[in-house]
């Protein structure tokens, strides 16, 4: 039987030890608040300024010298088209590279070097990608200052994110599933296409969306490759115009994107343009949140049937 | 790798009346990197018999089992360093570099320690080993899946829920699903790597019963931690220690009258 005095001593020790739980949780909440509150304040401020500017006309008008007539038509269309090119080029490349590194590549010093450098690529300032793209896509390949150039530039930028996400998603698949497939007599490709890709698609998708959310807000590389800041026309839709455009003529069209439109407006002296910038910023944040929401929904749908 | 004909026979083939050799491990050496995991291991595997591998953890029994379907080929640094596994009736050395590991795995299937159904339906789990063999005909697949599930004593429990996820089954049912998957492709040997260590006693009993039934159809090699299990279900038993084959023999003889002191110590629980 324990003596009361011992019990008191034990309780005192527990109370003292638990003090750190309290201190840490207070610190944790403060750090969390710092991040969330800053965003909330910024977002509310932007919403207060920008939301009154949002109207049907704002989405369907081209930029204008008069702030009250200016809209974001060319910017949001440009952003969506650039994102389309980015996704269509970065996803297959990134997933293929990730699958290769995880499933096929021999494990030796060369793959080690490649591995380290993929992580390094993710840390390279985006303007460097802009410079690379200016030399490579704009001049060397002659794609010009087009949607294609912008899409490919952003694809390069987010490629490391997608590769890393793909590899992590594949590594999350238990070794036993992997071995189970091979034990059935599957080839590597059968294992990849029947098991690895289907089971890792939720994780890959998350990485893709994180990458796209980063790309959608990128300004520096897009300015570097020479996106226009004032653009009062849309790319020709496929098979439209006279003479009729081809299916993919739009990818060579000049363009602008949301962050550039915002950047342009904030650099104007008139206060009314600042309101436009806030409104465009609100739309951009909304686009990003919508993408994340879609990712969460798709991930939930894909994971429903995956249980180890 | 040596030509099978050049590897001398183990001379251990004799034993149970009427036993026919299915495979013969001859002087097999295996390395994990620099670690010498199997040291000149030799043992015969008899057709339509259950052969059990016993021994303390780390003795190399799972390593030996995984040589049979070339599972080691999946990881870098693993090396078959000498000897081989001669497979009958075609007299192939399973470990020869010119033998495709996929071909080996198509002939020798495996059931793992922890049930590992794919996150697919019950039907697709069993059908998978047929699909990798290019079977596309729906009726044929249906028939083969049904007979594999019957063979694994699972059909009655799942026949009306074939579209459900394999993971929704209980642990014992999942393991029988994995046995059905291993059985569907009509293999020559099924390898069992401690198949009941993650199961409760009732599920264990049903798997053991199933293994005894299965030897009508297929040759069985099983690794087990449980000596009673080896005694209950196997015809032959091999005792391994520190990467070496200490003793191989007919199960009754190994358990009642082992030839070596080390085997006796392990079996009677004085060691391990």
Tab-separated table of N, CA, C and O in Angstrom, chain B residues 155-237:
chain	number	residue	atom	x	y	z
B	155	UNK	N	-15.369	-19.639	-50.525
B	155	UNK	CA	-16.474	-19.368	-51.453
B	155	UNK	C	-17.806	-19.166	-50.731
B	155	UNK	O	-18.528	-18.210	-50.999
B	156	UNK	N	-18.124	-20.073	-49.773
B	156	UNK	CA	-19.419	-19.982	-49.108
B	156	UNK	C	-19.602	-18.660	-48.365
B	156	UNK	O	-20.706	-18.155	-48.250
B	157	UNK	N	-18.488	-18.111	-47.880
B	157	UNK	CA	-18.602	-16.879	-47.106
B	157	UNK	C	-18.669	-15.634	-47.994
B	157	UNK	O	-19.162	-14.598	-47.560
B	158	UNK	N	-18.166	-15.705	-49.216
B	158	UNK	CA	-18.064	-14.473	-50.018
B	158	UNK	C	-18.804	-14.524	-51.351
B	158	UNK	O	-18.799	-13.541	-52.082
B	159	UNK	N	-19.464	-15.656	-51.653
B	159	UNK	CA	-20.024	-15.803	-52.997
B	159	UNK	C	-21.007	-14.692	-53.349
B	159	UNK	O	-21.144	-14.328	-54.515
B	160	UNK	N	-21.697	-14.112	-52.347
B	160	UNK	CA	-22.663	-13.054	-52.678
B	160	UNK	C	-22.114	-11.653	-52.416
B	160	UNK	O	-22.852	-10.684	-52.410
B	161	UNK	N	-20.823	-11.548	-52.165
B	161	UNK	CA	-20.236	-10.214	-51.948
B	161	UNK	C	-18.886	-10.084	-52.648
B	161	UNK	O	-17.960	-9.456	-52.138
B	162	UNK	N	-18.814	-10.647	-53.858
B	162	UNK	CA	-17.540	-10.643	-54.588
B	162	UNK	C	-17.064	-9.243	-54.954
B	162	UNK	O	-15.887	-9.027	-55.193
B	163	UNK	N	-17.998	-8.284	-54.998
B	163	UNK	CA	-17.623	-6.929	-55.411
B	163	UNK	C	-17.137	-6.079	-54.247
B	163	UNK	O	-16.658	-4.967	-54.447
B	164	UNK	N	-17.286	-6.601	-53.032
B	164	UNK	CA	-16.821	-5.839	-51.873
B	164	UNK	C	-15.297	-5.828	-51.806
B	164	UNK	O	-14.631	-6.707	-52.326
B	165	UNK	N	-14.769	-4.830	-51.078
B	165	UNK	CA	-13.324	-4.745	-50.919
B	165	UNK	C	-12.790	-5.920	-50.108
B	165	UNK	O	-13.403	-6.319	-49.117
B	166	UNK	N	-11.648	-6.430	-50.532
B	166	UNK	CA	-11.003	-7.513	-49.802
B	166	UNK	C	-10.687	-7.118	-48.362
B	166	UNK	O	-10.730	-7.945	-47.451
B	167	UNK	N	-10.394	-5.824	-48.162
B	167	UNK	CA	-10.011	-5.358	-46.827
B	167	UNK	C	-11.181	-5.398	-45.842
B	167	UNK	O	-10.980	-5.281	-44.640
B	168	UNK	N	-12.416	-5.558	-46.352
B	168	UNK	CA	-13.562	-5.621	-45.449
B	168	UNK	C	-13.706	-6.974	-44.774
B	168	UNK	O	-14.525	-7.136	-43.873
B	169	UNK	N	-12.945	-7.957	-45.237
B	169	UNK	CA	-13.039	-9.296	-44.638
B	169	UNK	C	-12.264	-9.338	-43.316
B	169	UNK	O	-11.433	-8.476	-43.047
B	170	UNK	N	-12.542	-10.362	-42.507
B	170	UNK	CA	-11.773	-10.537	-41.268
B	170	UNK	C	-10.360	-10.995	-41.616
B	170	UNK	O	-10.088	-11.410	-42.749
B	171	UNK	N	-9.475	-10.960	-40.627
B	171	UNK	CA	-8.072	-11.325	-40.874
B	171	UNK	C	-7.922	-12.713	-41.469
B	171	UNK	O	-7.206	-12.915	-42.453
B	172	UNK	N	-8.626	-13.683	-40.882
B	172	UNK	CA	-8.530	-15.061	-41.367
B	172	UNK	C	-9.074	-15.192	-42.780
B	172	UNK	O	-8.507	-15.898	-43.622
B	173	UNK	N	-10.190	-14.487	-43.040
B	173	UNK	CA	-10.764	-14.522	-44.396
B	173	UNK	C	-9.815	-13.862	-45.388
B	173	UNK	O	-9.647	-14.353	-46.509
B	174	UNK	N	-9.182	-12.752	-44.962
B	174	UNK	CA	-8.221	-12.090	-45.859
B	174	UNK	C	-7.079	-13.034	-46.221
B	174	UNK	O	-6.650	-13.084	-47.368
B	175	UNK	N	-6.614	-13.796	-45.224
B	175	UNK	CA	-5.513	-14.702	-45.515
B	175	UNK	C	-5.981	-15.801	-46.471
B	175	UNK	O	-5.246	-16.196	-47.380
B	176	UNK	N	-7.224	-16.283	-46.299
B	176	UNK	CA	-7.732	-17.289	-47.238
B	176	UNK	C	-7.935	-16.687	-48.626
B	176	UNK	O	-7.766	-17.352	-49.642
B	177	UNK	N	-8.274	-15.376	-48.655
B	177	UNK	CA	-8.363	-14.695	-49.953
B	177	UNK	C	-6.987	-14.685	-50.626
B	177	UNK	O	-6.871	-14.935	-51.835
B	178	UNK	N	-5.965	-14.421	-49.841
B	178	UNK	CA	-4.607	-14.422	-50.403
B	178	UNK	C	-4.213	-15.827	-50.854
B	178	UNK	O	-3.497	-15.985	-51.850
B	179	UNK	N	-4.688	-16.847	-50.133
B	179	UNK	CA	-4.423	-18.227	-50.565
B	179	UNK	C	-5.154	-18.495	-51.884
B	179	UNK	O	-4.582	-19.088	-52.805
B	180	UNK	N	-6.394	-17.996	-51.987
B	180	UNK	CA	-7.139	-18.165	-53.246
B	180	UNK	C	-6.399	-17.493	-54.394
B	180	UNK	O	-6.303	-18.026	-55.498
B	181	UNK	N	-5.842	-16.319	-54.116
B	181	UNK	CA	-5.084	-15.589	-55.143
B	181	UNK	C	-3.855	-16.399	-55.565
B	181	UNK	O	-3.524	-16.476	-56.756
B	182	UNK	N	-3.206	-17.022	-54.571
B	182	UNK	CA	-2.014	-17.814	-54.880
B	182	UNK	C	-2.389	-19.099	-55.618
B	182	UNK	O	-1.599	-19.630	-56.389
B	183	UNK	N	-3.612	-19.579	-55.363
B	183	UNK	CA	-4.052	-20.855	-55.912
B	183	UNK	C	-4.620	-20.711	-57.328
B	183	UNK	O	-4.543	-21.640	-58.135
B	184	UNK	N	-5.177	-19.535	-57.618
B	184	UNK	CA	-5.935	-19.334	-58.857
B	184	UNK	C	-5.116	-19.660	-60.095
B	184	UNK	O	-5.641	-20.165	-61.086
B	185	UNK	N	-3.829	-19.365	-60.039
B	185	UNK	CA	-3.021	-19.526	-61.241
B	185	UNK	C	-2.514	-20.962	-61.395
B	185	UNK	O	-1.714	-21.233	-62.269
B	186	UNK	N	-2.995	-21.853	-60.514
B	186	UNK	CA	-2.632	-23.257	-60.630
B	186	UNK	C	-1.117	-23.457	-60.531
B	186	UNK	O	-0.488	-24.011	-61.436
B	187	UNK	N	-0.502	-23.006	-59.434
B	187	UNK	CA	0.956	-23.063	-59.329
B	187	UNK	C	1.444	-24.476	-59.005
B	187	UNK	O	0.644	-25.335	-58.638
B	188	UNK	N	2.741	-24.675	-59.141
B	188	UNK	CA	3.313	-25.981	-58.817
B	188	UNK	C	3.695	-26.058	-57.348
B	188	UNK	O	3.631	-27.112	-56.732
B	189	UNK	N	4.131	-24.914	-56.800
B	189	UNK	CA	4.432	-24.847	-55.369
B	189	UNK	C	3.762	-23.588	-54.820
B	189	UNK	O	3.705	-22.566	-55.507
B	190	UNK	N	3.230	-23.670	-53.595
B	190	UNK	CA	2.838	-22.443	-52.898
B	190	UNK	C	3.754	-22.297	-51.696
B	190	UNK	O	3.958	-23.232	-50.930
B	191	UNK	N	4.315	-21.081	-51.568
B	191	UNK	CA	5.184	-20.769	-50.439
B	191	UNK	C	4.348	-20.060	-49.384
B	191	UNK	O	3.599	-19.133	-49.703
B	192	UNK	N	4.452	-20.487	-48.152
B	192	UNK	CA	3.747	-19.812	-47.061
B	192	UNK	C	4.780	-19.248	-46.100
B	192	UNK	O	5.579	-19.992	-45.536
B	193	UNK	N	4.765	-17.940	-45.903
B	193	UNK	CA	5.724	-17.315	-45.003
B	193	UNK	C	5.022	-16.972	-43.686
B	193	UNK	O	4.419	-15.924	-43.556
B	194	UNK	N	5.084	-17.862	-42.729
B	194	UNK	CA	4.397	-17.687	-41.445
B	194	UNK	C	2.963	-17.194	-41.639
B	194	UNK	O	2.598	-16.115	-41.153
B	195	UNK	N	2.141	-17.963	-42.327
B	195	UNK	CA	0.835	-17.438	-42.746
B	195	UNK	C	-0.144	-17.218	-41.611
B	195	UNK	O	-1.151	-16.554	-41.803
B	196	UNK	N	0.114	-17.768	-40.437
B	196	UNK	CA	-0.877	-17.639	-39.366
B	196	UNK	C	-0.387	-16.771	-38.218
B	196	UNK	O	-1.073	-16.629	-37.221
B	197	UNK	N	0.797	-16.154	-38.365
B	197	UNK	CA	1.346	-15.445	-37.204
B	197	UNK	C	0.555	-14.185	-36.873
B	197	UNK	O	0.664	-13.671	-35.774
B	198	UNK	N	-0.257	-13.681	-37.839
B	198	UNK	CA	-1.047	-12.486	-37.538
B	198	UNK	C	-2.505	-12.845	-37.240
B	198	UNK	O	-3.355	-11.970	-37.196
B	199	UNK	N	-2.786	-14.148	-37.040
B	199	UNK	CA	-4.182	-14.571	-36.907
B	199	UNK	C	-4.484	-15.143	-35.526
B	199	UNK	O	-3.590	-15.609	-34.820
B	200	UNK	N	-5.764	-15.143	-35.155
B	200	UNK	CA	-6.159	-15.727	-33.880
B	200	UNK	C	-6.213	-17.254	-34.015
B	200	UNK	O	-6.148	-17.793	-35.116
B	201	UNK	N	-6.329	-17.986	-32.881
B	201	UNK	CA	-6.240	-19.454	-32.933
B	201	UNK	C	-7.303	-20.107	-33.832
B	201	UNK	O	-7.007	-21.104	-34.499
B	202	UNK	N	-8.510	-19.559	-33.873
B	202	UNK	CA	-9.559	-20.190	-34.689
B	202	UNK	C	-9.233	-20.043	-36.172
B	202	UNK	O	-9.282	-21.007	-36.942
B	203	UNK	N	-8.853	-18.826	-36.571
B	203	UNK	CA	-8.467	-18.605	-37.969
B	203	UNK	C	-7.235	-19.442	-38.311
B	203	UNK	O	-7.131	-20.002	-39.410
B	204	UNK	N	-6.321	-19.565	-37.359
B	204	UNK	CA	-5.122	-20.379	-37.569
B	204	UNK	C	-5.501	-21.822	-37.861
B	204	UNK	O	-5.000	-22.438	-38.809
B	205	UNK	N	-6.432	-22.348	-37.052
B	205	UNK	CA	-6.851	-23.737	-37.250
B	205	UNK	C	-7.435	-23.937	-38.643
B	205	UNK	O	-7.139	-24.941	-39.308
B	206	UNK	N	-8.234	-22.966	-39.112
B	206	UNK	CA	-8.848	-23.153	-40.435
B	206	UNK	C	-7.798	-23.082	-41.541
B	206	UNK	O	-7.891	-23.800	-42.536
B	207	UNK	N	-6.783	-22.236	-41.367
B	207	UNK	CA	-5.721	-22.163	-42.380
B	207	UNK	C	-4.918	-23.470	-42.386
B	207	UNK	O	-4.573	-24.008	-43.444
B	208	UNK	N	-4.644	-23.988	-41.193
B	208	UNK	CA	-3.878	-25.239	-41.123
B	208	UNK	C	-4.616	-26.377	-41.819
B	208	UNK	O	-4.026	-27.153	-42.581
B	209	UNK	N	-5.908	-26.455	-41.533
B	209	UNK	CA	-6.739	-27.477	-42.163
B	209	UNK	C	-6.672	-27.338	-43.690
B	209	UNK	O	-6.522	-28.315	-44.423
B	210	UNK	N	-6.758	-26.083	-44.127
B	210	UNK	CA	-6.731	-25.798	-45.561
B	210	UNK	C	-5.403	-26.241	-46.185
B	210	UNK	O	-5.381	-26.847	-47.260
B	211	UNK	N	-4.296	-25.965	-45.482
B	211	UNK	CA	-2.985	-26.314	-46.034
B	211	UNK	C	-2.894	-27.831	-46.229
B	211	UNK	O	-2.391	-28.311	-47.254
B	212	UNK	N	-3.417	-28.582	-45.230
B	212	UNK	CA	-3.378	-30.044	-45.359
B	212	UNK	C	-4.194	-30.498	-46.571
B	212	UNK	O	-3.769	-31.380	-47.322
B	213	UNK	N	-5.370	-29.844	-46.777
B	213	UNK	CA	-6.185	-30.203	-47.947
B	213	UNK	C	-5.479	-29.856	-49.247
B	213	UNK	O	-5.568	-30.570	-50.239
B	214	UNK	N	-4.781	-28.707	-49.230
B	214	UNK	CA	-4.190	-28.189	-50.468
B	214	UNK	C	-3.114	-29.094	-51.043
B	214	UNK	O	-2.838	-29.047	-52.236
B	215	UNK	N	-2.487	-29.917	-50.200
B	215	UNK	CA	-1.372	-30.689	-50.747
B	215	UNK	C	-1.834	-31.746	-51.745
B	215	UNK	O	-1.016	-32.320	-52.450
B	216	UNK	N	-3.145	-31.971	-51.800
B	216	UNK	CA	-3.674	-32.811	-52.880
B	216	UNK	C	-3.360	-32.182	-54.238
B	216	UNK	O	-3.112	-32.867	-55.225
B	217	UNK	N	-3.428	-30.833	-54.263
B	217	UNK	CA	-3.308	-30.119	-55.531
B	217	UNK	C	-1.908	-29.606	-55.797
B	217	UNK	O	-1.516	-29.417	-56.940
B	218	UNK	N	-1.178	-29.290	-54.737
B	218	UNK	CA	0.019	-28.487	-54.940
B	218	UNK	C	1.058	-28.834	-53.864
B	218	UNK	O	0.710	-29.347	-52.794
B	219	UNK	N	2.313	-28.579	-54.198
B	219	UNK	CA	3.389	-28.795	-53.230
B	219	UNK	C	3.481	-27.581	-52.320
B	219	UNK	O	3.307	-26.455	-52.786
B	220	UNK	N	3.730	-27.807	-51.042
B	220	UNK	CA	3.708	-26.686	-50.102
B	220	UNK	C	5.003	-26.598	-49.316
B	220	UNK	O	5.520	-27.596	-48.814
B	221	UNK	N	5.499	-25.370	-49.242
B	221	UNK	CA	6.678	-25.082	-48.425
B	221	UNK	C	6.256	-23.994	-47.455
B	221	UNK	O	5.745	-22.945	-47.867
B	222	UNK	N	6.392	-24.257	-46.163
B	222	UNK	CA	5.882	-23.303	-45.188
B	222	UNK	C	6.942	-22.976	-44.141
B	222	UNK	O	7.624	-23.857	-43.628
B	223	UNK	N	7.078	-21.666	-43.883
B	223	UNK	CA	7.935	-21.206	-42.796
B	223	UNK	C	7.039	-21.001	-41.598
B	223	UNK	O	5.973	-20.409	-41.723
B	224	UNK	N	7.429	-21.517	-40.452
B	224	UNK	CA	6.600	-21.278	-39.272
B	224	UNK	C	7.446	-21.093	-38.037
B	224	UNK	O	8.523	-21.675	-37.889
B	225	UNK	N	6.938	-20.238	-37.138
B	225	UNK	CA	7.573	-20.018	-35.846
B	225	UNK	C	7.057	-21.029	-34.844
B	225	UNK	O	7.615	-21.205	-33.775
B	226	UNK	N	5.923	-21.632	-35.239
B	226	UNK	CA	5.178	-22.433	-34.298
B	226	UNK	C	5.508	-23.903	-34.531
B	226	UNK	O	5.116	-24.494	-35.533
B	227	UNK	N	6.247	-24.496	-33.586
B	227	UNK	CA	6.695	-25.878	-33.802
B	227	UNK	C	5.536	-26.853	-33.819
B	227	UNK	O	5.542	-27.820	-34.569
B	228	UNK	N	4.521	-26.582	-32.985
B	228	UNK	CA	3.348	-27.461	-32.993
B	228	UNK	C	2.700	-27.443	-34.374
B	228	UNK	O	2.230	-28.459	-34.859
B	229	UNK	N	2.689	-26.249	-34.973
B	229	UNK	CA	2.107	-26.144	-36.303
B	229	UNK	C	2.873	-27.018	-37.293
B	229	UNK	O	2.273	-27.769	-38.062
B	230	UNK	N	4.182	-26.935	-37.245
B	230	UNK	CA	4.998	-27.752	-38.140
B	230	UNK	C	4.690	-29.228	-37.910
B	230	UNK	O	4.493	-29.998	-38.865
B	231	UNK	N	4.594	-29.614	-36.629
B	231	UNK	CA	4.331	-31.013	-36.314
B	231	UNK	C	2.947	-31.434	-36.815
B	231	UNK	O	2.767	-32.560	-37.284
B	232	UNK	N	1.971	-30.523	-36.708
B	232	UNK	CA	0.600	-30.862	-37.102
B	232	UNK	C	0.439	-31.022	-38.602
B	232	UNK	O	-0.267	-31.900	-39.066
B	233	UNK	N	1.053	-30.136	-39.370
B	233	UNK	CA	0.673	-30.093	-40.786
B	233	UNK	C	1.732	-30.592	-41.757
B	233	UNK	O	1.411	-30.855	-42.912
B	234	UNK	N	2.985	-30.740	-41.321
B	234	UNK	CA	3.995	-31.002	-42.346
B	234	UNK	C	4.363	-32.483	-42.442
B	234	UNK	O	4.206	-33.245	-41.493
B	235	UNK	N	4.833	-32.861	-43.626
B	235	UNK	CA	5.343	-34.214	-43.843
B	235	UNK	C	6.843	-34.251	-43.604
B	235	UNK	O	7.389	-35.235	-43.154
B	236	UNK	N	7.491	-33.130	-43.970
B	236	UNK	CA	8.931	-33.023	-43.765
B	236	UNK	C	9.206	-31.750	-42.991
B	236	UNK	O	8.480	-30.766	-43.130
B	237	UNK	N	10.267	-31.765	-42.209
B	237	UNK	CA	10.633	-30.573	-41.471
B	237	UNK	C	12.135	-30.342	-41.632
B	237	UNK	O	12.918	-31.292	-41.630
